[in-house]
Short mmCIF file of C-alpha atoms in Angstrom, two decimals:
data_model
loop_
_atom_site.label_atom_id
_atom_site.label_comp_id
_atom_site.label_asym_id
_atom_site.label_seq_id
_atom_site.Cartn_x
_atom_site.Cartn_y
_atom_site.Cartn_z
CA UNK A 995 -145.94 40.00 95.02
CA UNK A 996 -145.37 38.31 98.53
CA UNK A 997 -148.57 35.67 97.98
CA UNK A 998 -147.11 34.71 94.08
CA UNK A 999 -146.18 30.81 94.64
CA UNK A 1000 -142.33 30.39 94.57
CA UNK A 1001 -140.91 28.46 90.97
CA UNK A 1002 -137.08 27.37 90.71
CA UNK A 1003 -136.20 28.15 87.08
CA UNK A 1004 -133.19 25.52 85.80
CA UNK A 1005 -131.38 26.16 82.42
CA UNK A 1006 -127.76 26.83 81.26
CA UNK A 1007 -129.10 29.28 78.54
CA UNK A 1008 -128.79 32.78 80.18
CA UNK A 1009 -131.27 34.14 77.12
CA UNK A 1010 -133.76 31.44 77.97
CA UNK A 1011 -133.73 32.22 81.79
CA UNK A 1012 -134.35 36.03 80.53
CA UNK A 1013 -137.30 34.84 78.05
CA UNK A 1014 -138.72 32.56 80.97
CA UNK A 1015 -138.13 36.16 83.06
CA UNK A 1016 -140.78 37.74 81.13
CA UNK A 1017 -143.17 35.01 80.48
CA UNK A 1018 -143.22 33.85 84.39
CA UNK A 1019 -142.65 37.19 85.99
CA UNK A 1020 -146.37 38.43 86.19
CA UNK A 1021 -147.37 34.92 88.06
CA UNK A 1022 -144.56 33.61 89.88
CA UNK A 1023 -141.58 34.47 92.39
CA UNK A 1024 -138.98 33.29 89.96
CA UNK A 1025 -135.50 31.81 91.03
CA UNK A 1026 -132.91 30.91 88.72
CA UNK A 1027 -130.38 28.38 88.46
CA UNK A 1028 -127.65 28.30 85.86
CA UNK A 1029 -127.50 24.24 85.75
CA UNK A 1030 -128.14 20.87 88.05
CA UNK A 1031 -125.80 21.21 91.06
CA UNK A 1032 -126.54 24.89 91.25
CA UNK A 1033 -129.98 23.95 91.38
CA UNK A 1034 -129.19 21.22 93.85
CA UNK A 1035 -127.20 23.40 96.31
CA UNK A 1036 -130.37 26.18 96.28
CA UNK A 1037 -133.03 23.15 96.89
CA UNK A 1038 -130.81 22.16 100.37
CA UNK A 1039 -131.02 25.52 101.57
CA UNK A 1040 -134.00 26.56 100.71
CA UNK A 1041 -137.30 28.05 100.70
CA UNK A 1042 -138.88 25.10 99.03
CA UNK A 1043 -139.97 26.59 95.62
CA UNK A 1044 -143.64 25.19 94.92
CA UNK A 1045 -142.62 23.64 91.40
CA UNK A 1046 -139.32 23.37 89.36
CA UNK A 1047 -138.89 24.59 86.09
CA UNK A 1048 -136.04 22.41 84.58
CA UNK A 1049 -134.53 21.89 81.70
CA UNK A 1050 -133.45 18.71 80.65
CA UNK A 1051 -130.30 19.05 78.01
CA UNK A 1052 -127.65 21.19 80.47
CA UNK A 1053 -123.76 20.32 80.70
CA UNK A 1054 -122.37 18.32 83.40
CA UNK A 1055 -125.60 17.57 85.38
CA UNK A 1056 -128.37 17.08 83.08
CA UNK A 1057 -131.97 17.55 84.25
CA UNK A 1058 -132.74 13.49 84.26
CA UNK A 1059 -130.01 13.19 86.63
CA UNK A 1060 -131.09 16.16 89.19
CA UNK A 1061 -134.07 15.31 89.48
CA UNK A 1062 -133.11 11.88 90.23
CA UNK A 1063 -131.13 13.26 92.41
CA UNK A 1064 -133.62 15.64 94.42
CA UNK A 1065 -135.70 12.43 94.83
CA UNK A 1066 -132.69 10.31 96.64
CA UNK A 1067 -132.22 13.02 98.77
CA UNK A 1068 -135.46 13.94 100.41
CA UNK A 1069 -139.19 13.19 100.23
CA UNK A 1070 -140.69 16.32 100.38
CA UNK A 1071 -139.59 17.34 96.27
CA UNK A 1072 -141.76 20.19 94.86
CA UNK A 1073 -143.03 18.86 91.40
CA UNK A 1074 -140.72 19.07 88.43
CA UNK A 1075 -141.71 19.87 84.83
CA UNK A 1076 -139.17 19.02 82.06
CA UNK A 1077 -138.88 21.48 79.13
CA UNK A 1078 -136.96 19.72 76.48
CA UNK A 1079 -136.63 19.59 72.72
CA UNK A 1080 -136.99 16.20 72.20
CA UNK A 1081 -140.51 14.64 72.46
CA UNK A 1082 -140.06 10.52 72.00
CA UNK A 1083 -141.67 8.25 74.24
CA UNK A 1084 -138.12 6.91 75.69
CA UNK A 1085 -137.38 10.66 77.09
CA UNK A 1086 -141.02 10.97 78.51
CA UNK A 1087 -140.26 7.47 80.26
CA UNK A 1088 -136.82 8.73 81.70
CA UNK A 1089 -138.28 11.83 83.31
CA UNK A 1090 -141.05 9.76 84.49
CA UNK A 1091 -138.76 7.20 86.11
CA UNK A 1092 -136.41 9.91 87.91
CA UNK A 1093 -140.03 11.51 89.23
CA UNK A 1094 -141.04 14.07 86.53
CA UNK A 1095 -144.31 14.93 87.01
CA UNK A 1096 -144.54 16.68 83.45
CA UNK A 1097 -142.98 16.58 80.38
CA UNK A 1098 -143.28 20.13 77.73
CA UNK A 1099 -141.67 20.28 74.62
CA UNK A 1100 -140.21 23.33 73.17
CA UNK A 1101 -141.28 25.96 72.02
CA UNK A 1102 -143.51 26.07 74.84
CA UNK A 1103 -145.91 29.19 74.39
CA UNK A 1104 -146.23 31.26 78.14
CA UNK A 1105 -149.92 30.58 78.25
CA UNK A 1106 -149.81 27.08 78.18
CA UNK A 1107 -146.61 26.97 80.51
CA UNK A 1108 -148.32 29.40 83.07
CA UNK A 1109 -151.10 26.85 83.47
CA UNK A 1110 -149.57 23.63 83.38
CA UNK A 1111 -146.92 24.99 86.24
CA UNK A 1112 -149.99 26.46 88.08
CA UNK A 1113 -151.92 22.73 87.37
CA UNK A 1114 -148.77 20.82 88.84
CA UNK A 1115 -148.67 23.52 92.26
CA UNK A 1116 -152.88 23.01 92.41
CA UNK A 1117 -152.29 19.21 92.52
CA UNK A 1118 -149.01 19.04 94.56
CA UNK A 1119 -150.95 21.04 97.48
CA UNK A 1120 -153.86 18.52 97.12
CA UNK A 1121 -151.13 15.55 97.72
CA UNK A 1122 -149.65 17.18 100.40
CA UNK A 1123 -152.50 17.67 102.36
CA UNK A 1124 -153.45 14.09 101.96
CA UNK A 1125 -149.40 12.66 103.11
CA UNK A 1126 -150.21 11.98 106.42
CA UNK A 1127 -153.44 10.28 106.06
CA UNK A 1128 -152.15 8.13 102.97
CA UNK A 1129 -148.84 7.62 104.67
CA UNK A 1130 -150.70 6.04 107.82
CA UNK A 1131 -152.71 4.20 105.04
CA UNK A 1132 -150.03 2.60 103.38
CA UNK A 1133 -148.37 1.64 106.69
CA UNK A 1134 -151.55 -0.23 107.88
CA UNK A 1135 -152.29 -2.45 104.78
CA UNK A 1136 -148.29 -2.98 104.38
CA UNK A 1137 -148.56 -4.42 108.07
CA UNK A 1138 -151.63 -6.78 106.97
CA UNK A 1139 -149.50 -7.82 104.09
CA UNK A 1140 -146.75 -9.34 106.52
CA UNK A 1141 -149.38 -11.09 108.57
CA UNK A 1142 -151.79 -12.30 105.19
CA UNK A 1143 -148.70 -13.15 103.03
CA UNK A 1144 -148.67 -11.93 99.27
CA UNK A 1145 -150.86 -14.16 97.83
CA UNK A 1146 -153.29 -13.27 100.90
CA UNK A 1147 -153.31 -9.80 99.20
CA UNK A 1148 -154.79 -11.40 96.02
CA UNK A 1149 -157.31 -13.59 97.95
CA UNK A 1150 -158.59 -10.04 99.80
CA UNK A 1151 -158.59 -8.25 96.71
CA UNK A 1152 -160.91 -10.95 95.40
CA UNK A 1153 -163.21 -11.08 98.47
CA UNK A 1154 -163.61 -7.49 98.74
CA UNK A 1155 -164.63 -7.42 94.76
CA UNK A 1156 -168.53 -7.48 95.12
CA UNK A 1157 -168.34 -4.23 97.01
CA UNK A 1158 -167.03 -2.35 93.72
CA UNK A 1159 -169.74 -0.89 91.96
CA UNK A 1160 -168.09 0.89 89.69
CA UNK A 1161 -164.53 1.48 87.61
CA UNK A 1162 -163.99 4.01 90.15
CA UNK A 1163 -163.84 1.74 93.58
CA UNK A 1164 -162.59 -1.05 91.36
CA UNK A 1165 -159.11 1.41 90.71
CA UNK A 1166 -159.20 1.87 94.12
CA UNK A 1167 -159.13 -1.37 95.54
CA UNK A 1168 -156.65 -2.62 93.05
CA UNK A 1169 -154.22 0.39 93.79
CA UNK A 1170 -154.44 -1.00 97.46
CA UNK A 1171 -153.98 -4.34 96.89
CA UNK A 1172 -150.68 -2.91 94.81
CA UNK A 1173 -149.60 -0.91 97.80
CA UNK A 1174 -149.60 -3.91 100.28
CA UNK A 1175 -147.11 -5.15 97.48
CA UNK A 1176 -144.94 -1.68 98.40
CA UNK A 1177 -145.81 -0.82 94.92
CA UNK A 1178 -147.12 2.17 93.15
CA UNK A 1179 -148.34 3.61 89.53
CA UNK A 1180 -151.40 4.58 87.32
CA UNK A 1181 -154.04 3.09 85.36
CA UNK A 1182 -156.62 3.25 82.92
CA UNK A 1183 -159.91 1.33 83.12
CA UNK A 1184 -162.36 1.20 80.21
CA UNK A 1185 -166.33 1.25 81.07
CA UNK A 1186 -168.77 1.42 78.57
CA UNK A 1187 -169.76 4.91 79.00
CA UNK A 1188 -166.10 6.26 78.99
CA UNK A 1189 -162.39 5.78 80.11
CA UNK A 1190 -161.54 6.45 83.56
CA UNK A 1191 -157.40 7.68 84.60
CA UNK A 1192 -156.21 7.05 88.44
CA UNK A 1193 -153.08 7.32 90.03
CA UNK A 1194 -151.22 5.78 93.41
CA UNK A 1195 -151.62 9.80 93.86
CA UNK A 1196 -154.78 10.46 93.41
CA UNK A 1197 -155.31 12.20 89.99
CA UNK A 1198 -153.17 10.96 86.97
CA UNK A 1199 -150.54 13.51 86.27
CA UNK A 1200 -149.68 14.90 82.53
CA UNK A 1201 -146.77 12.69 81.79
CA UNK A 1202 -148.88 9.48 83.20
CA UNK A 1203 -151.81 10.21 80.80
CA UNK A 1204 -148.57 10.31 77.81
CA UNK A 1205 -147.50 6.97 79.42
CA UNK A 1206 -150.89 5.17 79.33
CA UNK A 1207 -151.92 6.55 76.37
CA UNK A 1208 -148.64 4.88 74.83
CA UNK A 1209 -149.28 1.56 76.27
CA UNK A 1210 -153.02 1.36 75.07
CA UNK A 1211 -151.50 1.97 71.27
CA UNK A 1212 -149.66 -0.83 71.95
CA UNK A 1213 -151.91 -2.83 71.10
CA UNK A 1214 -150.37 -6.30 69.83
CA UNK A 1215 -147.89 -8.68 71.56
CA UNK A 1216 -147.61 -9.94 75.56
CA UNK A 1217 -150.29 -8.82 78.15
CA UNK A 1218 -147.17 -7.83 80.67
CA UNK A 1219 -144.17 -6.56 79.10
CA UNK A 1220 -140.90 -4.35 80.59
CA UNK A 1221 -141.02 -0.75 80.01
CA UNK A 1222 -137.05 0.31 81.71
CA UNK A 1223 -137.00 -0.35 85.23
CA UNK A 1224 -141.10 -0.48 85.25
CA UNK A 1225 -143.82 -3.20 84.25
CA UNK A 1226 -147.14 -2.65 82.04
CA UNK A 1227 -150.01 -4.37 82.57
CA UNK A 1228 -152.45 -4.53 79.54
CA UNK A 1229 -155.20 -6.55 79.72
CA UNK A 1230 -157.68 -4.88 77.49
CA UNK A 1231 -160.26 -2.67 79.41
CA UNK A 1232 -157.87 -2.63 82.66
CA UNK A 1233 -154.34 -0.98 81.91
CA UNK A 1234 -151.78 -0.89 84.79
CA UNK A 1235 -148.75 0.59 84.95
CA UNK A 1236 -146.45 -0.18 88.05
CA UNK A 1237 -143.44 2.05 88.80
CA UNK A 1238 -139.87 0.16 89.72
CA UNK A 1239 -141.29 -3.29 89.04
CA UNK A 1240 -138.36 -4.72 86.89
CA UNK A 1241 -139.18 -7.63 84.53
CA UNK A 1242 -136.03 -7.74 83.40
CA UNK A 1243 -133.62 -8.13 86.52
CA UNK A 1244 -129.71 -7.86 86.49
CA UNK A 1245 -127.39 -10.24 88.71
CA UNK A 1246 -126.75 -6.85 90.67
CA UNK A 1247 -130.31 -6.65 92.48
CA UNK A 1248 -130.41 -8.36 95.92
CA UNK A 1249 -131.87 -12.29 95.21
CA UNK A 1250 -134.31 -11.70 97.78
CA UNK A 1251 -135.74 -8.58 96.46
CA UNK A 1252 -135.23 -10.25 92.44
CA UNK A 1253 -137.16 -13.32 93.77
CA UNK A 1254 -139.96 -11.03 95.70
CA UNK A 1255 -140.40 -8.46 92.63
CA UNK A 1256 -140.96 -11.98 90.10
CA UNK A 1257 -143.83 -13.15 93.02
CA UNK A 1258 -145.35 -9.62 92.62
CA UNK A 1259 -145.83 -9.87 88.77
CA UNK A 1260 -147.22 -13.35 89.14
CA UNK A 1261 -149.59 -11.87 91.83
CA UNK A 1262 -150.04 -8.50 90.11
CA UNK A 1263 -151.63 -10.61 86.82
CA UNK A 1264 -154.06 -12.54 89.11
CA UNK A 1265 -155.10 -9.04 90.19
CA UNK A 1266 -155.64 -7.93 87.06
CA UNK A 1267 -157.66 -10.96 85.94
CA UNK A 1268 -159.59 -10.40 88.48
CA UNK A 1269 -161.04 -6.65 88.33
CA UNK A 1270 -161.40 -7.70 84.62
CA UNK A 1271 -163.56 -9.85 85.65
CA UNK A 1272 -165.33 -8.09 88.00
CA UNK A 1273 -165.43 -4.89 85.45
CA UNK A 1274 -167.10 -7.51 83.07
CA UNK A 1275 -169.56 -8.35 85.70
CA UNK A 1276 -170.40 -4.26 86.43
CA UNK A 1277 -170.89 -3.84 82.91
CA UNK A 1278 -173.32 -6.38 82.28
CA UNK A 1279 -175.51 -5.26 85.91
CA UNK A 1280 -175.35 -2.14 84.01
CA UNK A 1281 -176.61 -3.43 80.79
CA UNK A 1282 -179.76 -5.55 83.18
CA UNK A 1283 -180.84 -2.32 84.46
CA UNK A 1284 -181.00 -0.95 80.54
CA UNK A 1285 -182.58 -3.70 79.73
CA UNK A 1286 -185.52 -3.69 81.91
CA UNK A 1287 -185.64 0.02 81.57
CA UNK A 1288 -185.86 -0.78 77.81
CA UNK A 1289 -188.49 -3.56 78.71
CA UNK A 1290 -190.85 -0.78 81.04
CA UNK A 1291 -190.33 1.13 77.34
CA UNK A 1292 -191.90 -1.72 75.70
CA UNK A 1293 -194.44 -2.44 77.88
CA UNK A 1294 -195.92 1.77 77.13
CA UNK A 1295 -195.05 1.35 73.63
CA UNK A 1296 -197.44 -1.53 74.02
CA UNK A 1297 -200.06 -0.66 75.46
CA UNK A 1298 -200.10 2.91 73.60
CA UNK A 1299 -200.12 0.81 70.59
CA UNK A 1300 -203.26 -0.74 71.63
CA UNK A 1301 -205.14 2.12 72.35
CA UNK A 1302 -204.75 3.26 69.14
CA UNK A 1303 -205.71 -0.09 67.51
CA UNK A 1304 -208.69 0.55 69.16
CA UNK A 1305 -209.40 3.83 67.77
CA UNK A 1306 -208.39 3.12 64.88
CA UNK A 1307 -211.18 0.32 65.08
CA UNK A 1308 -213.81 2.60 66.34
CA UNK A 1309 -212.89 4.92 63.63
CA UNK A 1310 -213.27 2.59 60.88
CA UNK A 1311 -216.74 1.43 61.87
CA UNK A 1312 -217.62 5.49 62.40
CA UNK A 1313 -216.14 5.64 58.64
CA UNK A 1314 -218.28 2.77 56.80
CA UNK A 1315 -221.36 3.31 59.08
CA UNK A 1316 -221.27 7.17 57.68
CA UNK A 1317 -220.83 6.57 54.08
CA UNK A 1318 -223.48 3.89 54.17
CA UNK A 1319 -225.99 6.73 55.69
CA UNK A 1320 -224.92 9.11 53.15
CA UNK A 1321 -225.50 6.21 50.49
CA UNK A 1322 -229.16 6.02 51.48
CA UNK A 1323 -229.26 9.49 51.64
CA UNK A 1324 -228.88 9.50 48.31
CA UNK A 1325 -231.24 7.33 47.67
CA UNK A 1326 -234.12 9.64 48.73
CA UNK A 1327 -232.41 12.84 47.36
CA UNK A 1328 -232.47 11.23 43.71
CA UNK A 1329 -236.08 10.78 43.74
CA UNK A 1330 -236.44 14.83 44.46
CA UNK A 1331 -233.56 16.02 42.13
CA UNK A 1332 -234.75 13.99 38.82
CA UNK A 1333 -231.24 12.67 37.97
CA UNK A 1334 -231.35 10.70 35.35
CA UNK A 1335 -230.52 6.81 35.87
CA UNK A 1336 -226.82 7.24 34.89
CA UNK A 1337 -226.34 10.23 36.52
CA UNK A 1338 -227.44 8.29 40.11
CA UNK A 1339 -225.28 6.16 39.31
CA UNK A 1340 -222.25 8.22 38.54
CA UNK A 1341 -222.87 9.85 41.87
CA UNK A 1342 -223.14 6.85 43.50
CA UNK A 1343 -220.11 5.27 42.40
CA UNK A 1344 -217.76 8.89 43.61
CA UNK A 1345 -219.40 8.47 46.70
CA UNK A 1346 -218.26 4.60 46.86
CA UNK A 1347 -214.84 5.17 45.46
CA UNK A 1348 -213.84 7.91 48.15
CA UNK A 1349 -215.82 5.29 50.83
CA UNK A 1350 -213.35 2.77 49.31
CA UNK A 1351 -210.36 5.41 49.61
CA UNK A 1352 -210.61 6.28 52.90
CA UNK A 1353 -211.35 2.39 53.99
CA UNK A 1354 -208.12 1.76 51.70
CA UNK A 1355 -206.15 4.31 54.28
CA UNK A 1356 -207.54 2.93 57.41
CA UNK A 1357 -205.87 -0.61 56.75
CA UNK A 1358 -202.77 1.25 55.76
CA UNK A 1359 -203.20 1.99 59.40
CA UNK A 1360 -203.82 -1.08 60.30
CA UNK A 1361 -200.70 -2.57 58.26
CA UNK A 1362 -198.31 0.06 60.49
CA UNK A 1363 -199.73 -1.09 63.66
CA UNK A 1364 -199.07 -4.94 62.61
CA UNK A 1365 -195.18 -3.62 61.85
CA UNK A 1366 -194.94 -2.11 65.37
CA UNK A 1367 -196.26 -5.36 66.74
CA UNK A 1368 -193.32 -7.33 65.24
CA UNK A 1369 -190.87 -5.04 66.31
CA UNK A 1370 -192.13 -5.16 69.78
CA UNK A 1371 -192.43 -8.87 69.60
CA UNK A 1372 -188.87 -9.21 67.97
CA UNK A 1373 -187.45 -6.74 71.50
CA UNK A 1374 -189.02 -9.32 73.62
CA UNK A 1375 -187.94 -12.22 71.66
CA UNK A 1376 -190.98 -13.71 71.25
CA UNK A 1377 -191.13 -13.36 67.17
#
């Protein structure tokens, strides 16, 4: 079908590019490649295919390296999944640093692969249509960098804190402050509702949730730490992870650019320190307006509890008031029914003992109420 979004289909295995034939076929325009520089030489001369389908063990040109490759030669790459057999966290970090923007592991069932390609062409249209704008964006605060300096970028992130209200424009504003740096990556902020993803992109991709997911395990040793050619930032409720930041820094780099990438870290941590603080200071506004929702709760539970202490009252003075009536009752009855002197009395005394049973019940009410009191008292802190 004409409309059917275009996918380039990479693999050496002339069985697998049948069984991804049949799987793909009823959804996609399918193009094949037989390995890397095959699939290089049909991305230069086109149609751009809306995703790429490639394998990652292949002979000669492997699919870390093409990819890599596709990225160093233009901007405008359609999104690569990797399909491979291996599923450690060191291969999901090597397709993430040549620009993977998924990882699958095999056997991957057609279902599954038919939506996760269809999820990476959904979000790579979104991007797109966003380039421009984000492009101009990035251009802007990069200029204000040159002019503020980098540690002017940490002073304006701090400033402009109080207008985050939530983990939401706090990602936000810390992903800017990172792209004045010329910086870029995803993070993970922890509220206390829930656990919010973001991306320099927008929406966390697959292999990005894997990657953060990896560093919040991680859960013991240094707050910043190397991860390949990339830093990690993990400061507890704020993870960061920050593409081609390099920690660890070989006498090849330019000094300039080794010198400017140590500043950045330095900076990057102040950041960090920062919207933890600031996340700290959300989450206890959050926790004032509980509390003086759960204080308007206390003031009802009061007052309700009064009004029923007051029935209660009325109730038990209905109670005693009736059985004394029916007591002299009595009285004049016995002088018409010729009990004998006992047999008053007997009747007397049932009469008293339920009186004394249902009085006996009332202060059991009373008792409850006094509980509720305490507990009230002990909210407020006043007990």
């Amino acid at each position: 079908m004409p409309n059917q979004p275009l996918v380039l289909v990479v693999d050496d295995d002339a069985l697998m590019r049948e069984l991804y034939g049949e799987a793909l076929g009823d959804d996609f325009m399918l193009q094949f490649a037989v390995d890397g520089h095959d699939a290089l030489a049909q991305l230069r001369q086109g149609p751009r295919p809306s995703a790429v389908l490639m394998d990652v063990a292949m002979p000669g040109l492997d699919g870390y390296e093409t990819c890599r490759q596709l990225h160093q030669e233009g901007s405008d790459v359609p999104p690569v999944i990797f399909v491979s057999s291996n599923d450690r966290l060191e291969d999901r970090m090597r397709g993430y640093d040549v620009g993977g923007n998924d990882y699958l592991c095999k056997p991957v069932e057609a279902v599954e692969l038919v939506t996760k390609i269809r999820r990476q062409i959904q979000a790579d249209a979104l991007q797109r249509s966003l380039h421009a704008e984000r492009e101009e964006a990035v251009m802007a605060v990069l200029s204000s960098a040159d002019l503020a300096g980098e540690l002017g970028v940490v002073l304006d992130f701090q400033r402009g804190l109080n207008s985050c209200s939530n983990s939401e424009a706090l990602g936000r504003a810390l992903f800017e402050a990172l792209a004045r740096y010329g910086f870029e990556g995803c993070l993970r902020i922890y509220s206390r509702s829930a656990s919010h993803n973001m991306s320099s992109g927008g929406t966390c991709t697959a292999l990005e949730h894997s990657i953060l997911d990896a560093l919040v395990a991680q859960r013991e040793g240094p707050r910043i730490r190397p991860f390949q050619s990339n830093t990690s930032f993990n400061f507890g409720t704020v993870v960061l992870f920050v593409r081609k930041l390099a920690m660890q820094r070989d006498a090849s780099m330019d000094p300039e650019e080794s010198q400017r990438q140590g500043r950045a870290i330095d900076n990057i941590a102040l950041l960090m320190e920062a919207a933890v603080s600031r996340l700290q200071a959300i989450e206890g506004e959050g926790a004032l307006q509980d509390l003086g929702h759960t204080r308007r709760l206390m003031g009802v539970a009061t007052q309700a509890l009064n009004e029923v202490a007051q029935r209660n009252e009325h109730m038990a003075a209905q109670v005693r008031q009736a059985f004394e009536n029916l007591l002299s009752e009595l009285d004049v009855c016995f002088i018409h029914l010729g009990l004998s002197s006992s047999q008053e009395d007997s009747v007397a005394e049932l009469v008293k003992s339920h009186g004394a049973h249902v009085q006996a019940v009332l202060e059991q009410n009373r008792a409850t109420e006094q509980v509720l009191r305490r507990v009230i008292l002990d909210l407020k802190g006043g007990g």
